[in-house]
Each structure stands twice: as structure tokens, then as C-alpha cells.
PDB file of C-alpha atoms in Angstrom:
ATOM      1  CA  UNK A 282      20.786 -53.130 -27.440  1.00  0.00           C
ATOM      2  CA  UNK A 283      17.846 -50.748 -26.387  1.00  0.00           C
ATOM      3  CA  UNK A 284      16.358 -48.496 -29.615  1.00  0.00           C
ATOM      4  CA  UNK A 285      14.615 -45.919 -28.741  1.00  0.00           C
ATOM      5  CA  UNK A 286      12.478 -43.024 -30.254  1.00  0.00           C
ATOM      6  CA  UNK A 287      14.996 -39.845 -30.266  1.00  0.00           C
ATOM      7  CA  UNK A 288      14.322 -36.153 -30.386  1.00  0.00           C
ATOM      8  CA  UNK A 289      15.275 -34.610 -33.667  1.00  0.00           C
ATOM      9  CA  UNK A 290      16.358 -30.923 -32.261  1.00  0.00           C
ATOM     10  CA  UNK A 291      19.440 -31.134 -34.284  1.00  0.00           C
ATOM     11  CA  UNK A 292      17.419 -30.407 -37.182  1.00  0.00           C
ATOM     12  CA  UNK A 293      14.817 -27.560 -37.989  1.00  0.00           C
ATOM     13  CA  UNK A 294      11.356 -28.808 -38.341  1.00  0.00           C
ATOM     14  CA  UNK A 295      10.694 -28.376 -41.990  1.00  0.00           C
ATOM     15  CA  UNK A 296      14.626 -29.330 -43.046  1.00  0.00           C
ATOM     16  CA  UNK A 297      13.580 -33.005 -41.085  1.00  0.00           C
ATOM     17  CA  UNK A 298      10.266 -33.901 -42.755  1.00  0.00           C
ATOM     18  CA  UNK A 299      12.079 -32.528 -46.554  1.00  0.00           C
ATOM     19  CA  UNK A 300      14.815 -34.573 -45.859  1.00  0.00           C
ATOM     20  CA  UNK A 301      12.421 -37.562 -44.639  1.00  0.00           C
ATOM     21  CA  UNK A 302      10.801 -37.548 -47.455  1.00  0.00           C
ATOM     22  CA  UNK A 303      12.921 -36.858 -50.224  1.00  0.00           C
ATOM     23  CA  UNK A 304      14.710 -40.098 -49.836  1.00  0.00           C
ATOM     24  CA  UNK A 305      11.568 -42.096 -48.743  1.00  0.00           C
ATOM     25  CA  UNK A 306      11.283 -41.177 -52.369  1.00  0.00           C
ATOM     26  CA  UNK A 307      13.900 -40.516 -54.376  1.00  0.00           C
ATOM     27  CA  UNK A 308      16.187 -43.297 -52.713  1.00  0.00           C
ATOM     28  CA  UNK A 309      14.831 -46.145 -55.282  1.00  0.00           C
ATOM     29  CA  UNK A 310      16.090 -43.219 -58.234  1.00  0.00           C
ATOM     30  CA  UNK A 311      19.780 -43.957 -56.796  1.00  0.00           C
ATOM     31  CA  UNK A 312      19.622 -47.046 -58.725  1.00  0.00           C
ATOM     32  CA  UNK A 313      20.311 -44.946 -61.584  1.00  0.00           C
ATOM     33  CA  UNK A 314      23.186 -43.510 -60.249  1.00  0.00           C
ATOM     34  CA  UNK A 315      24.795 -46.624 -58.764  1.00  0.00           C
ATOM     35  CA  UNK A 316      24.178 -49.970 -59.189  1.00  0.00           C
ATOM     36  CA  UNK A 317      25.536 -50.518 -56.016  1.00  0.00           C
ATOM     37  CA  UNK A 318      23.299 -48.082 -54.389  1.00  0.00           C
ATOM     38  CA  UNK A 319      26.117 -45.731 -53.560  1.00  0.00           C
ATOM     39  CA  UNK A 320      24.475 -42.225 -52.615  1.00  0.00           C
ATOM     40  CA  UNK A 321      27.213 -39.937 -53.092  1.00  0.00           C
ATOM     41  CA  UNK A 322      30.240 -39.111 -55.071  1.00  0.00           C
ATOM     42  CA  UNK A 323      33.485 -40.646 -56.536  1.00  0.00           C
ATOM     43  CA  UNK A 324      36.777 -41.099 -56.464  1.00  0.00           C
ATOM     44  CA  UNK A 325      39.446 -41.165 -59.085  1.00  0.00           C
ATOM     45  CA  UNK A 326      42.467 -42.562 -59.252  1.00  0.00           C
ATOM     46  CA  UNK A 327      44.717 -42.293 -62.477  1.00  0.00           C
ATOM     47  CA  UNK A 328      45.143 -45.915 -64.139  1.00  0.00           C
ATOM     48  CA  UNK A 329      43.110 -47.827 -61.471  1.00  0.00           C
ATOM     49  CA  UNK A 330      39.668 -46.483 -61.845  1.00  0.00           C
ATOM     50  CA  UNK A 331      37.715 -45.841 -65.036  1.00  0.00           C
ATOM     51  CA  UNK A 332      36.356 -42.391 -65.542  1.00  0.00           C
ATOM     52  CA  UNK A 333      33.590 -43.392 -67.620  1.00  0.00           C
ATOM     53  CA  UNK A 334      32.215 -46.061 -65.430  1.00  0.00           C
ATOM     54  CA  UNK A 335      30.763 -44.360 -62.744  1.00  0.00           C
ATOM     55  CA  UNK A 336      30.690 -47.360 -60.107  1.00  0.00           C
ATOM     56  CA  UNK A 337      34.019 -47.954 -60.139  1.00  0.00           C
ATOM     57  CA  UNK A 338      34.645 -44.428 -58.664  1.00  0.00           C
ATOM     58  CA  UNK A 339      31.795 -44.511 -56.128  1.00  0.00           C
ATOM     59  CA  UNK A 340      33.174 -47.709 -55.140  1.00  0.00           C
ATOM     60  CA  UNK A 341      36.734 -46.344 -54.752  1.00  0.00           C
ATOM     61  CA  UNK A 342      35.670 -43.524 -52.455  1.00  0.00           C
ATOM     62  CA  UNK A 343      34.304 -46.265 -50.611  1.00  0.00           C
ATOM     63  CA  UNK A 344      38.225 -48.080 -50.352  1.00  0.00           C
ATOM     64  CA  UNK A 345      39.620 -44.713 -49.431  1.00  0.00           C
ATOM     65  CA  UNK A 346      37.029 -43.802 -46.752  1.00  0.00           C
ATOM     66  CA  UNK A 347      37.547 -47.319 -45.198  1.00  0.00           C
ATOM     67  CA  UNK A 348      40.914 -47.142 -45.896  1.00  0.00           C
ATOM     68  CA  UNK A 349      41.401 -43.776 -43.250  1.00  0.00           C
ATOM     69  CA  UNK A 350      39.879 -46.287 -40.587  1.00  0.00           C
ATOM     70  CA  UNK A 351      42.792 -48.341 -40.659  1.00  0.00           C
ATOM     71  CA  UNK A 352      40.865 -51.826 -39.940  1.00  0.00           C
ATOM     72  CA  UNK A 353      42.970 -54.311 -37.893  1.00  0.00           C
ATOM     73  CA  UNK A 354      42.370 -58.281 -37.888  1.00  0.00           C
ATOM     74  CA  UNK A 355      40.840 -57.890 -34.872  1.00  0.00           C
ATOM     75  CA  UNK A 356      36.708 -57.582 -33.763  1.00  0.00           C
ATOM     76  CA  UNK A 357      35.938 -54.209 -35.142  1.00  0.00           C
ATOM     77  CA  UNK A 358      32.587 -52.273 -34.429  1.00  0.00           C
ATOM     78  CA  UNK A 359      31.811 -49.812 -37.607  1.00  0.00           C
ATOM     79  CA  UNK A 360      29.028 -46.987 -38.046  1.00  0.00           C
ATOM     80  CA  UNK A 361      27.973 -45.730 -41.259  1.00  0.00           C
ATOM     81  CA  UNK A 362      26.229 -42.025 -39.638  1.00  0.00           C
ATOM     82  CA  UNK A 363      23.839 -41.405 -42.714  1.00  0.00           C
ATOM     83  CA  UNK A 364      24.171 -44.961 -44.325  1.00  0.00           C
ATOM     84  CA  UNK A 365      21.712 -44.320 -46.715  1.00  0.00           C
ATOM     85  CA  UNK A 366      21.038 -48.226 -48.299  1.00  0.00           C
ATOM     86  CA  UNK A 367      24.237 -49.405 -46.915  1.00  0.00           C
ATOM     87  CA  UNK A 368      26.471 -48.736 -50.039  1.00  0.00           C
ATOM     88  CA  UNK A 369      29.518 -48.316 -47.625  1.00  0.00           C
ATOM     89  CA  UNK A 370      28.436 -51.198 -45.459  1.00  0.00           C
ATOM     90  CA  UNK A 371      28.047 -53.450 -47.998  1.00  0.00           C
ATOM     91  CA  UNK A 372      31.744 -52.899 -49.284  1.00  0.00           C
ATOM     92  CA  UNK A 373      33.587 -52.773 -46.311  1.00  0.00           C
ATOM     93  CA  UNK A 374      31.951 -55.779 -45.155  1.00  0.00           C
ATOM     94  CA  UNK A 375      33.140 -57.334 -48.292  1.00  0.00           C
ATOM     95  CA  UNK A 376      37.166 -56.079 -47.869  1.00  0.00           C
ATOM     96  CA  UNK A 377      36.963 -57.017 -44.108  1.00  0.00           C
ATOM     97  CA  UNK A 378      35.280 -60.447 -42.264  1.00  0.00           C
ATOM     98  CA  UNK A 379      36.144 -59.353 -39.482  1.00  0.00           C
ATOM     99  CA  UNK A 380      34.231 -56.393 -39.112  1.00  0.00           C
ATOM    100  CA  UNK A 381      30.045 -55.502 -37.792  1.00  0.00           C
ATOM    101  CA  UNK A 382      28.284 -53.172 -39.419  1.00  0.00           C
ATOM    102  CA  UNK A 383      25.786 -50.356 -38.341  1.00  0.00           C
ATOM    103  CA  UNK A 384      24.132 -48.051 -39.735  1.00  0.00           C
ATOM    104  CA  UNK A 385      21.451 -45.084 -39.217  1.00  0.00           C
ATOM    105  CA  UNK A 386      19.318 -43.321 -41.152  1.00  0.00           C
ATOM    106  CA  UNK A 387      15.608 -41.460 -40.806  1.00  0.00           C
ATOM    107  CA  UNK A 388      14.221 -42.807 -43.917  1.00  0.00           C
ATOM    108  CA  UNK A 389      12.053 -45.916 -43.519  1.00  0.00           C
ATOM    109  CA  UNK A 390      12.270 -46.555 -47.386  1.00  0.00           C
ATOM    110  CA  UNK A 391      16.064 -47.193 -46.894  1.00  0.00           C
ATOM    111  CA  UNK A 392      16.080 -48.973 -43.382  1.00  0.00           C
ATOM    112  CA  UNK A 393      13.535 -51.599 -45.194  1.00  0.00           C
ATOM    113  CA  UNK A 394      15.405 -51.745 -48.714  1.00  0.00           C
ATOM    114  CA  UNK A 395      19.376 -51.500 -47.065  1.00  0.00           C
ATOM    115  CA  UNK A 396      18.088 -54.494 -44.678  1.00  0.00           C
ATOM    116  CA  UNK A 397      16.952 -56.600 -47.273  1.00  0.00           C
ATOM    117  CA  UNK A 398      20.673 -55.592 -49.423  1.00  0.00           C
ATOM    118  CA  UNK A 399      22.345 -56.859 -45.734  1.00  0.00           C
ATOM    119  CA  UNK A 400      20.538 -60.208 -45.291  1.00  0.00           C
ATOM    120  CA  UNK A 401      22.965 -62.587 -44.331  1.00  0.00           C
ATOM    121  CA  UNK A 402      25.969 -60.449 -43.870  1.00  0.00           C
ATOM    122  CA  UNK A 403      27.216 -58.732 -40.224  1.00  0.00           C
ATOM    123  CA  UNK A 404      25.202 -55.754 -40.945  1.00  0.00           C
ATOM    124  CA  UNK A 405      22.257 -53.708 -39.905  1.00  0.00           C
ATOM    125  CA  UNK A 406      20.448 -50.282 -40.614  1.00  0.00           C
ATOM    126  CA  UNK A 407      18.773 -48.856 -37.981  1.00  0.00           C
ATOM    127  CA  UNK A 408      16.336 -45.927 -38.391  1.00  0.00           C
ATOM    128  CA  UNK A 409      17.909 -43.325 -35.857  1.00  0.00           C
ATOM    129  CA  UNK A 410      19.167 -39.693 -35.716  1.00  0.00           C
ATOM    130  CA  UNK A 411      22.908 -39.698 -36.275  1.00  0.00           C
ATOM    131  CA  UNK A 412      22.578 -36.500 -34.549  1.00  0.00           C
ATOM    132  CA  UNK A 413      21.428 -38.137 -30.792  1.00  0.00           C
ATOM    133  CA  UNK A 414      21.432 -41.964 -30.909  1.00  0.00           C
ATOM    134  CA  UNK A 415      20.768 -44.447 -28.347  1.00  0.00           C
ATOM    135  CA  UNK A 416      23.824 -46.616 -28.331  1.00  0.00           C
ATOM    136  CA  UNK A 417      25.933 -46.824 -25.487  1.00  0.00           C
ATOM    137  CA  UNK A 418      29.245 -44.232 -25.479  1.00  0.00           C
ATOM    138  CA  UNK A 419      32.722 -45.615 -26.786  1.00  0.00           C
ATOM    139  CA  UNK A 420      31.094 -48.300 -28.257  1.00  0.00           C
ATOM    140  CA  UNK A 421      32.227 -48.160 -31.528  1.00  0.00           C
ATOM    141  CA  UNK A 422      35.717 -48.630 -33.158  1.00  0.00           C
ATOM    142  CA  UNK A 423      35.266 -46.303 -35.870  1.00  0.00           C
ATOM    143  CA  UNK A 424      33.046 -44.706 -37.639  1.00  0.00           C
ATOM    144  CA  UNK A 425      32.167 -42.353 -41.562  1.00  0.00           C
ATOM    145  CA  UNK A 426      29.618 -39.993 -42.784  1.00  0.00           C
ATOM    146  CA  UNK A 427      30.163 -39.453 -46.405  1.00  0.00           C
ATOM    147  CA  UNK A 428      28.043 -36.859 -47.682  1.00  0.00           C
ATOM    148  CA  UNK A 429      25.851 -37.058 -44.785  1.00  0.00           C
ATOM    149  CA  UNK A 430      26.327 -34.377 -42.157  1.00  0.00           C
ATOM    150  CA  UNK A 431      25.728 -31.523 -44.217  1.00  0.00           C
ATOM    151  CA  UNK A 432      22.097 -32.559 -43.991  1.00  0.00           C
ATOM    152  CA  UNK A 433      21.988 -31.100 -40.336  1.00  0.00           C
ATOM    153  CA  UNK A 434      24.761 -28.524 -41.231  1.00  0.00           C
ATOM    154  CA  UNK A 435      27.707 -30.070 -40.373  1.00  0.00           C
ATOM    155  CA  UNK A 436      26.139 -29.211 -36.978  1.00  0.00           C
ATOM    156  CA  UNK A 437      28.998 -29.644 -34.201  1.00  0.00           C
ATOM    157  CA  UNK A 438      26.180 -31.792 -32.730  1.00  0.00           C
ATOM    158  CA  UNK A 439      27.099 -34.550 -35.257  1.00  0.00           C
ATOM    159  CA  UNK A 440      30.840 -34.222 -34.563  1.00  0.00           C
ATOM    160  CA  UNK A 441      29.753 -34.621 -30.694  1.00  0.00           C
ATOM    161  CA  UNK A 442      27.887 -37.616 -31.170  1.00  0.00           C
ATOM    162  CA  UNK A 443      30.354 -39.064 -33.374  1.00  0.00           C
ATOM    163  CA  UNK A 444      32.572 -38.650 -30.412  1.00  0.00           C
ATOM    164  CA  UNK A 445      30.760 -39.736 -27.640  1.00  0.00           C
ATOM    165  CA  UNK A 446      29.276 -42.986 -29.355  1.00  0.00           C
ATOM    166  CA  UNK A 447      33.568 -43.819 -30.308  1.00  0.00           C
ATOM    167  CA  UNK A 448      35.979 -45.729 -28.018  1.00  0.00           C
ATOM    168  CA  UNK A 449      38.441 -43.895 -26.881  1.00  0.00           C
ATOM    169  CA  UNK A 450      41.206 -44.266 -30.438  1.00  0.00           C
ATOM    170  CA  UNK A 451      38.227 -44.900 -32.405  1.00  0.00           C
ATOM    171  CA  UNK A 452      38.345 -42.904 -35.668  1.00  0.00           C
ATOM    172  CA  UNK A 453      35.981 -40.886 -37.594  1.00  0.00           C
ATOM    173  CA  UNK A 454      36.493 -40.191 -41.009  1.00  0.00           C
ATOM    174  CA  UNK A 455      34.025 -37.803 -42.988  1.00  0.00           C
ATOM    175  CA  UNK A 456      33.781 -37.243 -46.868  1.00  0.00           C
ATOM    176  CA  UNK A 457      31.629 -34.406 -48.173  1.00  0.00           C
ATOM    177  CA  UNK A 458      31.996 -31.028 -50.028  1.00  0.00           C
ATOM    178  CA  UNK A 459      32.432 -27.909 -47.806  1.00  0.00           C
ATOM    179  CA  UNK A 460      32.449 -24.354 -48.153  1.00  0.00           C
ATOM    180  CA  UNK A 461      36.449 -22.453 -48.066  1.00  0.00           C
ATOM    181  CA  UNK A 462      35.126 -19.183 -47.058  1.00  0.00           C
ATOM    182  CA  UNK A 463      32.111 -18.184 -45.343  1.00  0.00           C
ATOM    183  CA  UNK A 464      28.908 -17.673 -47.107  1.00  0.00           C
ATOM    184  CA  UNK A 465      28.842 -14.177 -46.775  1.00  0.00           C
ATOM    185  CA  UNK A 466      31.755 -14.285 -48.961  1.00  0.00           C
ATOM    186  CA  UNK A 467      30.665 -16.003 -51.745  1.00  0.00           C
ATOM    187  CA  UNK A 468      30.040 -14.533 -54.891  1.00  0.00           C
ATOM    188  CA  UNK A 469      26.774 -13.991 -56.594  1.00  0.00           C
ATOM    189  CA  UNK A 470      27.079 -17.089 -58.718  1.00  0.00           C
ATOM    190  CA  UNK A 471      28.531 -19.148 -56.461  1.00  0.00           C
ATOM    191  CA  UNK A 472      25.736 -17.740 -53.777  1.00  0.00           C
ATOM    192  CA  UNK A 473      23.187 -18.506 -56.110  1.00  0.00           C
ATOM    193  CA  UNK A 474      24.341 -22.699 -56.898  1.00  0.00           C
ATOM    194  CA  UNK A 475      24.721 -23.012 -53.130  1.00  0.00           C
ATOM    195  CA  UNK A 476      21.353 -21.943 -51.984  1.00  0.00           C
ATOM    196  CA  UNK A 477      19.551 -23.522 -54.767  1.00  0.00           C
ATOM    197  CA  UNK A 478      21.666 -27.052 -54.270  1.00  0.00           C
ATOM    198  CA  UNK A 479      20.617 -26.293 -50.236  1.00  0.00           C
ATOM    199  CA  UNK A 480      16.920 -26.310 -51.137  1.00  0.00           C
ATOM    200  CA  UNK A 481      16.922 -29.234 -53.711  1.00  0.00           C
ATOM    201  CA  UNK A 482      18.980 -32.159 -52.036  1.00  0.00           C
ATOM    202  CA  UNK A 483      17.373 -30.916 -48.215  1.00  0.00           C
ATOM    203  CA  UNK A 484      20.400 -29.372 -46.854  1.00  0.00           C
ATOM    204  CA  UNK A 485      20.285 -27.345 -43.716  1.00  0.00           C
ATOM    205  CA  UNK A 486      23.688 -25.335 -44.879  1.00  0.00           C
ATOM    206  CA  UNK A 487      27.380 -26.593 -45.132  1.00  0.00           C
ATOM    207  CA  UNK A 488      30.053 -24.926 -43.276  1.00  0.00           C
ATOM    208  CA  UNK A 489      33.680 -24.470 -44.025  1.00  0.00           C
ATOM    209  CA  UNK A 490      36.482 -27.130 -43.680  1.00  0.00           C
ATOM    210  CA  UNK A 491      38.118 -25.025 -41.023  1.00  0.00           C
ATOM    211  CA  UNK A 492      35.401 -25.173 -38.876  1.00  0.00           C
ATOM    212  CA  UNK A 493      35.013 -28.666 -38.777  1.00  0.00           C
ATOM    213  CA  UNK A 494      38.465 -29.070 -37.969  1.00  0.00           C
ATOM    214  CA  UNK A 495      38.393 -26.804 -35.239  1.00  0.00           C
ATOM    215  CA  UNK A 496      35.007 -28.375 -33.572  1.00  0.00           C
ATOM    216  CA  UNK A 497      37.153 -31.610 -33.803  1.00  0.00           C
ATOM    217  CA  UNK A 498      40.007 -30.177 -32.217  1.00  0.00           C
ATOM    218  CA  UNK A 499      37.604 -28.906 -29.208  1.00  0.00           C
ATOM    219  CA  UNK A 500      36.150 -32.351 -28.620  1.00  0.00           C
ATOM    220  CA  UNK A 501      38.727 -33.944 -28.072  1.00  0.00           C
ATOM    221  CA  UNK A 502      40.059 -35.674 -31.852  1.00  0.00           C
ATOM    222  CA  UNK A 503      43.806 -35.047 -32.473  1.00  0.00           C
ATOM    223  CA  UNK A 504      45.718 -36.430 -35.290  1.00  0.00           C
ATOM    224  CA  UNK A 505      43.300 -34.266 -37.377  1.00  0.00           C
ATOM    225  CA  UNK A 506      43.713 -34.883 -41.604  1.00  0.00           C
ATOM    226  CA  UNK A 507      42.115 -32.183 -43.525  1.00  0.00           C
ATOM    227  CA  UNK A 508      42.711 -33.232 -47.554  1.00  0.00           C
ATOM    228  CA  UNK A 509      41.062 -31.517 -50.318  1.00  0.00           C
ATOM    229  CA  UNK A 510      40.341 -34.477 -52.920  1.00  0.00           C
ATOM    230  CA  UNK A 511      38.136 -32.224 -55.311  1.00  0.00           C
ATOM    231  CA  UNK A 512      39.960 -32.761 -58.525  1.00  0.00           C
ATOM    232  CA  UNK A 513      39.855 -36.502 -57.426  1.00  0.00           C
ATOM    233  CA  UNK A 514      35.720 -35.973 -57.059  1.00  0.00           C
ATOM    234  CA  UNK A 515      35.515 -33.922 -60.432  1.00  0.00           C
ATOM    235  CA  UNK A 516      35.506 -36.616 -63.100  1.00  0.00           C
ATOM    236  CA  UNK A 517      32.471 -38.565 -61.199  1.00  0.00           C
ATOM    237  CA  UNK A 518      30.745 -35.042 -60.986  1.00  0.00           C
ATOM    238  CA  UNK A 519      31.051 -34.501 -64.702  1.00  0.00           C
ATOM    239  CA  UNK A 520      28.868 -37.704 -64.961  1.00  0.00           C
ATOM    240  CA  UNK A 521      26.085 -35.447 -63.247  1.00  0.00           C
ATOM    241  CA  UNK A 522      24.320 -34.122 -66.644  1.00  0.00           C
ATOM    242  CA  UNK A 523      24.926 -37.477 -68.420  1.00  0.00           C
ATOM    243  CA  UNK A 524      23.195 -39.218 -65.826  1.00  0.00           C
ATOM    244  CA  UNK A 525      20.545 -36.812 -65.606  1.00  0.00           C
ATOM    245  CA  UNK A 526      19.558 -36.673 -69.279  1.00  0.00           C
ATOM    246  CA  UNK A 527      19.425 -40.450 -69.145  1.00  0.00           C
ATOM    247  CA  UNK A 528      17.049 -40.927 -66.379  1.00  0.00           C
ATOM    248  CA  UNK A 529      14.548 -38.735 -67.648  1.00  0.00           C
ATOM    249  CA  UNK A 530      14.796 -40.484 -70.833  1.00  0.00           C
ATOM    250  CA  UNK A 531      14.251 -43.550 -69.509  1.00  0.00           C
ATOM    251  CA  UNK A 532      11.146 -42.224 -67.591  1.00  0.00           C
ATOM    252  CA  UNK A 533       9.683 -40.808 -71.084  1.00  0.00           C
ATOM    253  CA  UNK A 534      10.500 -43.926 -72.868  1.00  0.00           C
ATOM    254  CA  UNK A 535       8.392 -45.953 -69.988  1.00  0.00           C
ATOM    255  CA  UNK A 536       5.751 -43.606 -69.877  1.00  0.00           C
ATOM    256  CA  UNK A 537       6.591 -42.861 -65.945  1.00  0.00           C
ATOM    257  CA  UNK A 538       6.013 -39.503 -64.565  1.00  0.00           C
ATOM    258  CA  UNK A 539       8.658 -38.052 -62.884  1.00  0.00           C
ATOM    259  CA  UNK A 540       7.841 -37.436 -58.733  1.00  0.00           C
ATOM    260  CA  UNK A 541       8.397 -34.355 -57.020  1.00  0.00           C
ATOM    261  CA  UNK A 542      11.523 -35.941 -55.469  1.00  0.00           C
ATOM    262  CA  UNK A 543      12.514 -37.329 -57.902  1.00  0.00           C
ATOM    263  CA  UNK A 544      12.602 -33.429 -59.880  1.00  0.00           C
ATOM    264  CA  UNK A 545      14.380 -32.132 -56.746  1.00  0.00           C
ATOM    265  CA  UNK A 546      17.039 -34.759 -56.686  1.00  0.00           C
ATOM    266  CA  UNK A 547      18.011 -33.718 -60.171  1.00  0.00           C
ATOM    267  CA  UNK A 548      17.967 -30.099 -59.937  1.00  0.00           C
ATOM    268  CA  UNK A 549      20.324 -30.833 -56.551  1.00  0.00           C
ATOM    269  CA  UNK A 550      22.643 -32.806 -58.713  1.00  0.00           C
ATOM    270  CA  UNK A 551      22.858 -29.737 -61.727  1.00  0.00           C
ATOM    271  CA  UNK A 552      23.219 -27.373 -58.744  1.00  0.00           C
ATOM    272  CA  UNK A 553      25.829 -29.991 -57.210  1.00  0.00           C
ATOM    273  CA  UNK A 554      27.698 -29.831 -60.588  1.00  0.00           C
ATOM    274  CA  UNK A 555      27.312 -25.829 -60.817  1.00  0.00           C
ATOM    275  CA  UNK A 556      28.691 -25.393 -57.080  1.00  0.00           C
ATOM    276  CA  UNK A 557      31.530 -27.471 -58.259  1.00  0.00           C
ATOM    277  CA  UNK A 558      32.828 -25.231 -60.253  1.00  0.00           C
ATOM    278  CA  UNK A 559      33.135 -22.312 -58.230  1.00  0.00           C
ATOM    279  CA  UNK A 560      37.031 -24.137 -57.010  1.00  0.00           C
ATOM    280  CA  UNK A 561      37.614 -20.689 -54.919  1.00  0.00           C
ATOM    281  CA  UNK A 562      34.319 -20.606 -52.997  1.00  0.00           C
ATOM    282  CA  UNK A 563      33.861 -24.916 -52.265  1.00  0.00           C
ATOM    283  CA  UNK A 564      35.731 -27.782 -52.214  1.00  0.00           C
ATOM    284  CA  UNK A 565      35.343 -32.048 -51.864  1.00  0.00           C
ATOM    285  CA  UNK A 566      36.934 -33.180 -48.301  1.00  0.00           C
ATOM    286  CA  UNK A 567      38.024 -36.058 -46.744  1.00  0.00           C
ATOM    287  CA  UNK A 568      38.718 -35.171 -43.014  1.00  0.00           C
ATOM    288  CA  UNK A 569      39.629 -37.668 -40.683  1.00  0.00           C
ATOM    289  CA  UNK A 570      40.698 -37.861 -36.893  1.00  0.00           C
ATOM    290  CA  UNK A 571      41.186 -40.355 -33.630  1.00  0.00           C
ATOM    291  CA  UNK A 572      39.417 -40.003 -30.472  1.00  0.00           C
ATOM    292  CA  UNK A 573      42.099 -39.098 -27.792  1.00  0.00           C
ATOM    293  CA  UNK A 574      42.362 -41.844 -25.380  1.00  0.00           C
ATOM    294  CA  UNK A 575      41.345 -40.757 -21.610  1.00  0.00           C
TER     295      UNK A 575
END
């Protein structure tokens, strides 16, 4: 398979390098977070996930994300678009032997450190732009992006790529928080959390759940799922100041200053927690859908 150096016109200029380097930097932080190295959010479930261990949640948005593929026992080809350090990867790799593993990120931090987490499984990070990759079309049988797009805003790029790089009933499922009215819309609290959460976890915008939905629908994706899982995303949200207060304890008790990233990534997660509760303006999303065959 030929890698190749890629254009990266699907983001602006100054969004790219941000992004770049916030999690050449703050990626090693996520240890904090997750043990498992899971960059994003939970999910609960009543009676089969703990709300007070936070892992258990990441890991169960995980099983529902993979879940929406709908994995056969057959060969199955599976992308991680925005893998991060292979969090997903890791765990659907360890719920399915019959699967192979990809992922892409821009972040050389996480290519080197998700590589080294993948050593001797049917897995591999690659560092390219999930926006315009260099793999073949339809040659993947599904493929996620949890909490990933928004970091070229939700562009219908991504959604294109996702589609062109899928064989034809390949799905796509995405897992991320999205807006439920347009921004011009929001209120001045609500405006406020979303534009300082933009700036601190190097987000080019996010865009509403209808939108996406439509994009897919223009594609080419049918059997389109829109679900709104933010009271399921809440109680791993609420972990947000907890975790927050303990890391920079832990950095004071070491005698460790804190890096610019580092600062940014925890003013994104209060912001994340603040946008959160604005329930009329945003919302937590699963969406997923199936390439149309032909």
C-alpha cells in the first residue's frame, strides 16, 4: 500500500498546526483521563457500567460504536478516521480476531506511541489526513470517527472521504457532540462555551446533526441512524472537573509545570462540560449509515 504526503486543504492553516500540536503534546496527559488511552467520551448504561469508574464508560462507547458496524465472522477491513492512540483499535481488535485495523492521525506523538500500544496485534496507525487519504476507494468494510471530525468541522469533505475510501455496504458510524440549531441561534451563554471550547481543544466549528445527515444522504449513505445519546454521555462528562482538579494536583505534588497544551486541554474539557449543559443549543450523537451498493 503506497503512503503518500497529502495536502491538508480541508483544514485552515492555523486550525492544522494548533491541532498538530496540541496532541503532539497533550496526548501523553490522556493517560489521566483513560488508562486505556481513550480520547473522548463515555457511555452509560444503567446496571452494566459504573458511573464512577470512568474507563468502564469510555470503554462502553467503544462496544456501542463497534457494535453499529455490525462485524461478521468474516475478513473485515476497519478504519479508525482520527484514531488518536488507537483506544478504539485496541478494543475492537480485542472483541473481534477476525478483524484489521487502521488508523490515521496527523500527530507524530500518537502514530509513534499508538504503534508501540499495537505491537503484535492486526493493527496500524498511519499518520494521514482523514480528510484526503491515499488508500485505494471501497477498500474498507467499515469505518468510525468518534469525536474526531469536528476537528475539520464536520467538513462534508470528511463524510466524502469516508465514502469513497468504503466498499460499497461498508458502514460508517460517527460519535461526537453537535450543535441542534445553528450558531447564530445560540444564546449568549451557550455562544460563549462553544467558542471558547472551539479555541481550546483546536476545533474548526461543529455543525448541526441535521446537516450531517443530509450530506450523508447526498453521498450516497441510506439507512441513515441519527440517535441523541447525551444523557447516556452526561455521567462521564460530570467526571470532567474531578479529573481536572486531580491532574493539576498531581502536577503540583511532582513539582511539574503544567505545558501550554496541557492548560488548553483543560480549559476545553471545563468548556466541554459548560457546552453540555446548554441541552437546547447541543447534543452527544451517534450517527450511523451504509454505503449504497452500485
Amino acid at each position: 500500500m503506497k503512503i503518500q504526503t497529502l495536502p491538508f486543504d480541508t483544514y485552515s492553516e492555523n486550525n492544522r498546526i494548533e491541532m498538530i500540536d496540541f496532541y503532539n503534546e497533550a496526548s501523553e496527559d490522556y493517560e489521566f483521563w483513560s488508562q486505556d488511552f481513550n480520547m473522548h467520551f463515555g457511555y452509560f448504561v444503567p446496571f452494566k457500567t459504573n458511573p464512577f469508574k470512568r474507563d468502564s464508560m469510555l470503554n462502553q462507547m467503544n462496544a456501542q460504536v463497534i457494535k453499529r458496524l455490525q462485524i461478521k465472522d468474516t475478513k473485515h477491513r476497519l478504519i479508525d478516521l482520527g484514531c488518536g492512540m488507537g483506544g478504539t483499535m485496541r478494543y475492537a481488535l480485542k472483541q473481534h480476531k477476525n478483524i484489521i485495523t487502521y488508523g490515521v492521525t496527523l500527530s507524530d506523538f500518537q502514530v509513534k506511541q499508538g504503534n508501540d500500544l499495537l505491537k503484535g496485534q492486526n493493527g496500524i496507525i498511519l499518520k494521514e489526513n482523514y480528510n484526503n487519504t491515499s488508500f485505494q476507494s471501497n477498500s474498507f468494510d467499515s469505518a468510525v470517527a468518534i469525536e474526531s471530525f469536528c476537528h475539520s468541522g464536520h467538513s462534508s469533505n470528511s463524510l466524502k472521504e469516508a465514502h469513497r475510501i468504503l466498499k460499497p455496504g461498508g458502514k460508517l458510524v460517527i460519535a461526537d457532540a453537535f450543535l441542534k440549531k445553528d450558531q447564530s441561534d445560540l444564546c449568549k451563554g451557550a455562544d460563549y462555551s462553544y467558542k471558547r471550547l472551539c479555541n481550546h481543544w483546536s476545533l474548526e466549528k461543529l455543525e448541526t446533526h441535521a446537516f450531517i445527515k443530509q450530506k450523508l444522504q447526498d453521498l450516497g449513505f441510506n439507512n441513515i441512524k441519527v440517535e441523541d445519546i447525551s444523557y447516556r454521555v452526561a455521567p462521564s462528562v460530570l467526571h470532567v472537573p474531578f479529573a481536572i482538579t486531580g491532574f493539576i494536583l498531581k502536577k503540583i505534588l511532582n513539582f511539574k509545570s503544567i505545558k501550554r497544551e496541557s492548560l488548553h486541554n483543560l480549559k476545553g474539557s471545563f468548556f466541554a462540560l459548560m457546552t453540555g449543559l446548554h441541552l437546547k443549543s447541543f447534543g452527544y450523537y451517534i450517527i450511523s449509515a451504509t454505503k449504497m451498493n452500485g
